[in-house]
Short mmCIF file of C-alpha atoms in Angstrom, two decimals:
data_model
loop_
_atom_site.label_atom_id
_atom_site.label_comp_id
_atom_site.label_asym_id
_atom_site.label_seq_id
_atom_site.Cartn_x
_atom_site.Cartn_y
_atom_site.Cartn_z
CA UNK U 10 96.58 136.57 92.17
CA UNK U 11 93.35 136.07 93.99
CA UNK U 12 92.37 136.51 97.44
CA UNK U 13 91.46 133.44 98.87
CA UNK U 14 87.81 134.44 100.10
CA UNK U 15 88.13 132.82 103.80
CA UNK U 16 90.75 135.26 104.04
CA UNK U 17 89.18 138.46 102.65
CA UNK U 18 85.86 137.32 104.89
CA UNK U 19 87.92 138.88 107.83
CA UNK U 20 89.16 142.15 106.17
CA UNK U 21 86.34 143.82 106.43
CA UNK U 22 87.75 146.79 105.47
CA UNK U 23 88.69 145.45 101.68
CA UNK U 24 84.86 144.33 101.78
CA UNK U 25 83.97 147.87 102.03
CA UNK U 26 86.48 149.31 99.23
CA UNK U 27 85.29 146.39 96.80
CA UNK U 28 81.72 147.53 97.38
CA UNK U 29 82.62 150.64 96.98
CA UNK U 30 83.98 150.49 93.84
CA UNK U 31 81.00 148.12 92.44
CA UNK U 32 78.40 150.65 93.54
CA UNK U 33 80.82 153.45 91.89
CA UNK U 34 80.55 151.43 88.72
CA UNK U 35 76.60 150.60 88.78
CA UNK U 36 75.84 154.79 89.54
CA UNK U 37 78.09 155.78 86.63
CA UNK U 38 76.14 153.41 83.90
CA UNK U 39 72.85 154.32 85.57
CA UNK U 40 74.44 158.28 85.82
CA UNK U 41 75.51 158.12 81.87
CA UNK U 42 72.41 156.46 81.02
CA UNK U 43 69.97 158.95 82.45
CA UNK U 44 68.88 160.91 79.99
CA UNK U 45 67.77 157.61 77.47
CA UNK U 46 65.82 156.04 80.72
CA UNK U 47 63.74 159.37 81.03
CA UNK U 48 62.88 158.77 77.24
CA UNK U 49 61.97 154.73 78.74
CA UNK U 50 59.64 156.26 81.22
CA UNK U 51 58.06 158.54 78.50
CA UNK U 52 57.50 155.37 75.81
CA UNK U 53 57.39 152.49 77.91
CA UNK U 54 53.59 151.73 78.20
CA UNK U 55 54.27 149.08 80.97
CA UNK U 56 55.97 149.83 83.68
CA UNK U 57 55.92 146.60 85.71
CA UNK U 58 59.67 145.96 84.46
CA UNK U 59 60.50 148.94 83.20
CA UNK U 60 63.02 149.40 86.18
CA UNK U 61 65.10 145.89 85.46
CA UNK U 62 65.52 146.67 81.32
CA UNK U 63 66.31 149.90 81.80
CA UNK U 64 69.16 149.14 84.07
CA UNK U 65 70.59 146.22 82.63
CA UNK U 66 70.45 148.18 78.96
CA UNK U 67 72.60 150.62 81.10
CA UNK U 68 75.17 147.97 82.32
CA UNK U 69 75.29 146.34 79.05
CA UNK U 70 76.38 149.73 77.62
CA UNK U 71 78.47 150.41 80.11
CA UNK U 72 80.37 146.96 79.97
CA UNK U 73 82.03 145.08 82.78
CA UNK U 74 84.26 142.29 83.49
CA UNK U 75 82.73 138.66 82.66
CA UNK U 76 83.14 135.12 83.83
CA UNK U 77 81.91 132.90 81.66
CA UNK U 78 79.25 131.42 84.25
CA UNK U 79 75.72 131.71 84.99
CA UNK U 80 74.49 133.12 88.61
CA UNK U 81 70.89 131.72 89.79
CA UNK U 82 68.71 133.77 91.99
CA UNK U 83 65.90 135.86 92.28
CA UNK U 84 68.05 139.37 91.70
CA UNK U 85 67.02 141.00 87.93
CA UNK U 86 70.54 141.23 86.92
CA UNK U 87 73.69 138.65 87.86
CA UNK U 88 76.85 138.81 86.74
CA UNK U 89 79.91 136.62 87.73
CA UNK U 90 82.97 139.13 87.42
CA UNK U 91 86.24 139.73 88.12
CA UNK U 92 87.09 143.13 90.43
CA UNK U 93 90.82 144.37 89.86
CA UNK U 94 92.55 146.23 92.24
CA UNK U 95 96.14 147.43 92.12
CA UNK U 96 97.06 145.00 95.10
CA UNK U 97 94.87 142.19 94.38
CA UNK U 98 91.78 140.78 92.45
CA UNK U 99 88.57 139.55 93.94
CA UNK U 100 86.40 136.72 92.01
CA UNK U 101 83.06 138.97 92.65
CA UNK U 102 78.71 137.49 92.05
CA UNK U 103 77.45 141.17 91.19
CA UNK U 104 73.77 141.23 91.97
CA UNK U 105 71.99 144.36 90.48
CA UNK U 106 68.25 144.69 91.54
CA UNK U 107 65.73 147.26 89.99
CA UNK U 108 62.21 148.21 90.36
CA UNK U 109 60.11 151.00 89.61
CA UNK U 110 57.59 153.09 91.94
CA UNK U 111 55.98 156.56 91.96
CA UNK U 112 57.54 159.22 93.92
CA UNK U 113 55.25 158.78 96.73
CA UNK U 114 57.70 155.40 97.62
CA UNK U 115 60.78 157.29 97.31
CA UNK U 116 62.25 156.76 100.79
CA UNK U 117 62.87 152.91 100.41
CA UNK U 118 63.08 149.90 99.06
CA UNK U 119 60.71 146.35 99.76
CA UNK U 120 63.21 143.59 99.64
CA UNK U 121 62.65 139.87 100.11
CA UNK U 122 65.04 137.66 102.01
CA UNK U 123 66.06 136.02 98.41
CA UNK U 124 67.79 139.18 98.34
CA UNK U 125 70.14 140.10 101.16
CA UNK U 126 72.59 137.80 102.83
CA UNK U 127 72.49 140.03 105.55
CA UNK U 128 70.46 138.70 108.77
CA UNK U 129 66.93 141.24 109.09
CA UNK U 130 67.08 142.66 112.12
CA UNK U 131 64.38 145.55 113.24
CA UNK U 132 61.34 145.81 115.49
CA UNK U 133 57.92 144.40 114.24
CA UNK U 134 54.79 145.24 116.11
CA UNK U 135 56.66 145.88 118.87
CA UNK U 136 58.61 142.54 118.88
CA UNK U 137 62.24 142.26 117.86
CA UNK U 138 62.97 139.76 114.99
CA UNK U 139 65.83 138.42 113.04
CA UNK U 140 65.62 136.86 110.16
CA UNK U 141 68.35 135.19 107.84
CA UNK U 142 68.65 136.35 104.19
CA UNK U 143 69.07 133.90 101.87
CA UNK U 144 71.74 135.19 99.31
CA UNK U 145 74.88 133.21 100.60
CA UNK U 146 77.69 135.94 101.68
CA UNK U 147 79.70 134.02 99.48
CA UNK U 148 78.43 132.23 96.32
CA UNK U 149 79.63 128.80 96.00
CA UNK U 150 79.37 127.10 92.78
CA UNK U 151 80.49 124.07 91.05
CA UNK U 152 83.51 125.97 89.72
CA UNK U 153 84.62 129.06 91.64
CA UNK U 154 83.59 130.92 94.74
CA UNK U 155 82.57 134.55 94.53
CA UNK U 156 82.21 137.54 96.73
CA UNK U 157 78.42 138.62 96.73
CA UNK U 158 78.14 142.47 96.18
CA UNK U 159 74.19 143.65 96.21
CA UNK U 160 73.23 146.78 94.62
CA UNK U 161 69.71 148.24 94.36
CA UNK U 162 68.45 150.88 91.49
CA UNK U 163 65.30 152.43 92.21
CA UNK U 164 63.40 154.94 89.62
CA UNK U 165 60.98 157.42 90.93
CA UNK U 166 58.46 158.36 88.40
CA UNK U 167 54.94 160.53 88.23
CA UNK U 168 52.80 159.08 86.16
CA UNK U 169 51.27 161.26 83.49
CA UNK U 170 48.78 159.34 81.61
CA UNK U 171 47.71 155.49 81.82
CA UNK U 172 50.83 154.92 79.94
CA UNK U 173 52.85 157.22 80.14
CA UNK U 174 55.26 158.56 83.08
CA UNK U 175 58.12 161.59 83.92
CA UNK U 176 61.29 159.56 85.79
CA UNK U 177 61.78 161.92 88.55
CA UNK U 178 65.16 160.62 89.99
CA UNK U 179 66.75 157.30 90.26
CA UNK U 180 68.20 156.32 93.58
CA UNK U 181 70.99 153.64 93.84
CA UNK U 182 72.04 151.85 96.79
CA UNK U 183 74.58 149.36 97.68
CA UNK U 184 73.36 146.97 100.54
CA UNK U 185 76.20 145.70 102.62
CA UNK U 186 77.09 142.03 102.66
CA UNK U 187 76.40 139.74 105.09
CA UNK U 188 79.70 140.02 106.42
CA UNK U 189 79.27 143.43 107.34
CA UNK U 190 76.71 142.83 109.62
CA UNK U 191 78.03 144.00 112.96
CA UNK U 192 78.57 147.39 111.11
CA UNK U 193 75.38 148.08 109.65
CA UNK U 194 72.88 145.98 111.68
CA UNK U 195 74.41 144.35 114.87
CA UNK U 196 70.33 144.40 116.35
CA UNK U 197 66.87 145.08 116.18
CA UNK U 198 66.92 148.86 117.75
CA UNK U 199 70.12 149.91 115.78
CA UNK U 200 69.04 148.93 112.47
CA UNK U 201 68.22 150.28 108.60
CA UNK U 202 65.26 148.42 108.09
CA UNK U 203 61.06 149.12 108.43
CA UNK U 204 58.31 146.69 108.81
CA UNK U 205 57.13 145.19 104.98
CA UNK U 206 54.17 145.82 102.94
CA UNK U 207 52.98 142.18 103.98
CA UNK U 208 50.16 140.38 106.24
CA UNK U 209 51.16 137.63 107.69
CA UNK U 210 47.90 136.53 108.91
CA UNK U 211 47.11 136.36 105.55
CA UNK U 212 49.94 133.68 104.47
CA UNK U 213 51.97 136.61 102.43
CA UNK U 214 55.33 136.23 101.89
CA UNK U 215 58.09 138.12 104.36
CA UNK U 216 59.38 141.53 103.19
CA UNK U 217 61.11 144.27 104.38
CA UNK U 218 61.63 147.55 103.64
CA UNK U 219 65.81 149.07 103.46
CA UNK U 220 65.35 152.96 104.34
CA UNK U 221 67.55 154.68 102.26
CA UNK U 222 68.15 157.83 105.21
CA UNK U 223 69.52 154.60 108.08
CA UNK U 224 71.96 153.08 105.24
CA UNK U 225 73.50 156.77 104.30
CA UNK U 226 73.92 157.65 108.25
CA UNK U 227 75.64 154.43 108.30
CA UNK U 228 77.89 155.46 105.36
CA UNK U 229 76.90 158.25 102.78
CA UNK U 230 78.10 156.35 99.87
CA UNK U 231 76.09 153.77 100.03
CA UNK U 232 73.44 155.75 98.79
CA UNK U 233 73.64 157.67 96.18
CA UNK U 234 70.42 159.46 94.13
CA UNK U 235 70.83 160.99 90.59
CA UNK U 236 68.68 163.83 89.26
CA UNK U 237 67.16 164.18 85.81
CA UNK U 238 69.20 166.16 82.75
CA UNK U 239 70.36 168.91 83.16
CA UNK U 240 70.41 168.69 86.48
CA UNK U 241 74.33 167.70 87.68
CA UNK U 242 74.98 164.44 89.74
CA UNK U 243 77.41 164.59 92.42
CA UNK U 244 78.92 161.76 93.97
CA UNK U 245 78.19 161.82 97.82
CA UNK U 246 80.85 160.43 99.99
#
């Protein structure tokens, strides 16, 4: 009933529909719970995770497909689940990551390598790097193995008092698995990644930043941005 995941590591094709789908699934909670995540913004007098309870609320309402095992990592929200298809089913480590930043941000996302398993490949003062992620392309555990699928929800807000802010947008993008790395960053010059907020002279950690605009060239659905009520969302493909 499965397909054996050394097998579906060379369709990369069926790694694209099955991210597909998963990123369909993640906009449409995030989409349906839009109007109760403004009311977050307005209430929530911290915002330092407002972005991770607000979307996992939304998936919990929404509801998806459960394996009864526990994912470790440094991603906000993991779920083990199964993805059906009408020709086959996929044993799927969903990996939802939120965060959110004033409007002034809006253009990307700062990632760490603890959250891609695709290798980071861009130009840094001037020098061409490449450095491995460190989520496994496929999740190995004691029991099962799973396809990794990474999604990223980011919530744009202006801040209107010390604790208080207005959610602007929310954009959602699904960041292709390591497999897919020929397609969406084969090297440094053709690439959807900027330099990180980060020193290292000064011993900070490595991060990067994804820029939304380079992942949508690649493929318009993997980004996808949803206005605030009443405005309408439509999907981009």
């Amino acid at each position: 009933m499965f397909i054996p995941l050394d097998i579906l590591a060379a369709d990369l094709d069926k790694i694209e529909e099955i991210e597909k789908a998963s990123m369909r699934l993640v906009t449409q909670a995030v989409y349906d719970f839009r109007e109760q995540a403004a009311e977050i913004f307005l209430r929530e007098a911290d915002f330092s995770d407002i972005g991770e309870d607000t979307t996992r609320e939304a998936l919990d309402r929404m509801g998806v497909s459960k394996i009864g095992e526990r994912l470790f990592g440094k991603i906000d929200y993991k779920r083990a689940r199964y993805v059906f298809h009408p020709d086959y089913a996929v044993k799927q480590a969903l990996l939802v990551d939120s965060k959110a930043e004033r409007t002034a941000g809006r253009g990307t996302a700062t990632l760490q390598t603890a959250q891609t398993s695709l290798r980071i490949r861009h130009i840094r003062a001037g020098e061409a790097v490449d450095i491995p992620g460190t989520v496994p392309s496929i999740k190995q555990t004691d029991t099962a193995s799973y396809l990794t699928t990474t999604i990223f929800v980011k919530y744009h807000y202006q801040q209107l008092a010390v604790d208080r802010g207005r959610l602007v947008d929310i954009v959602i993008a699904a960041l292709p698995n390591g497999l897919l790395q020929d397609r969406y960053n084969p090297t440094a010059q053709e690439t959807i990644w900027l330099t990180g907020r980060n020193a290292p002279t000064l011993g900070e950690a490595f991060r990067v930043r994804l820029t939304f605009a380079r992942l949508k060239a690649k493929a318009k659905w993997r980004v996808q941005a949803i206005p605030m009520a009443p405005d309408p969302f439509v999907w981009d493909d």
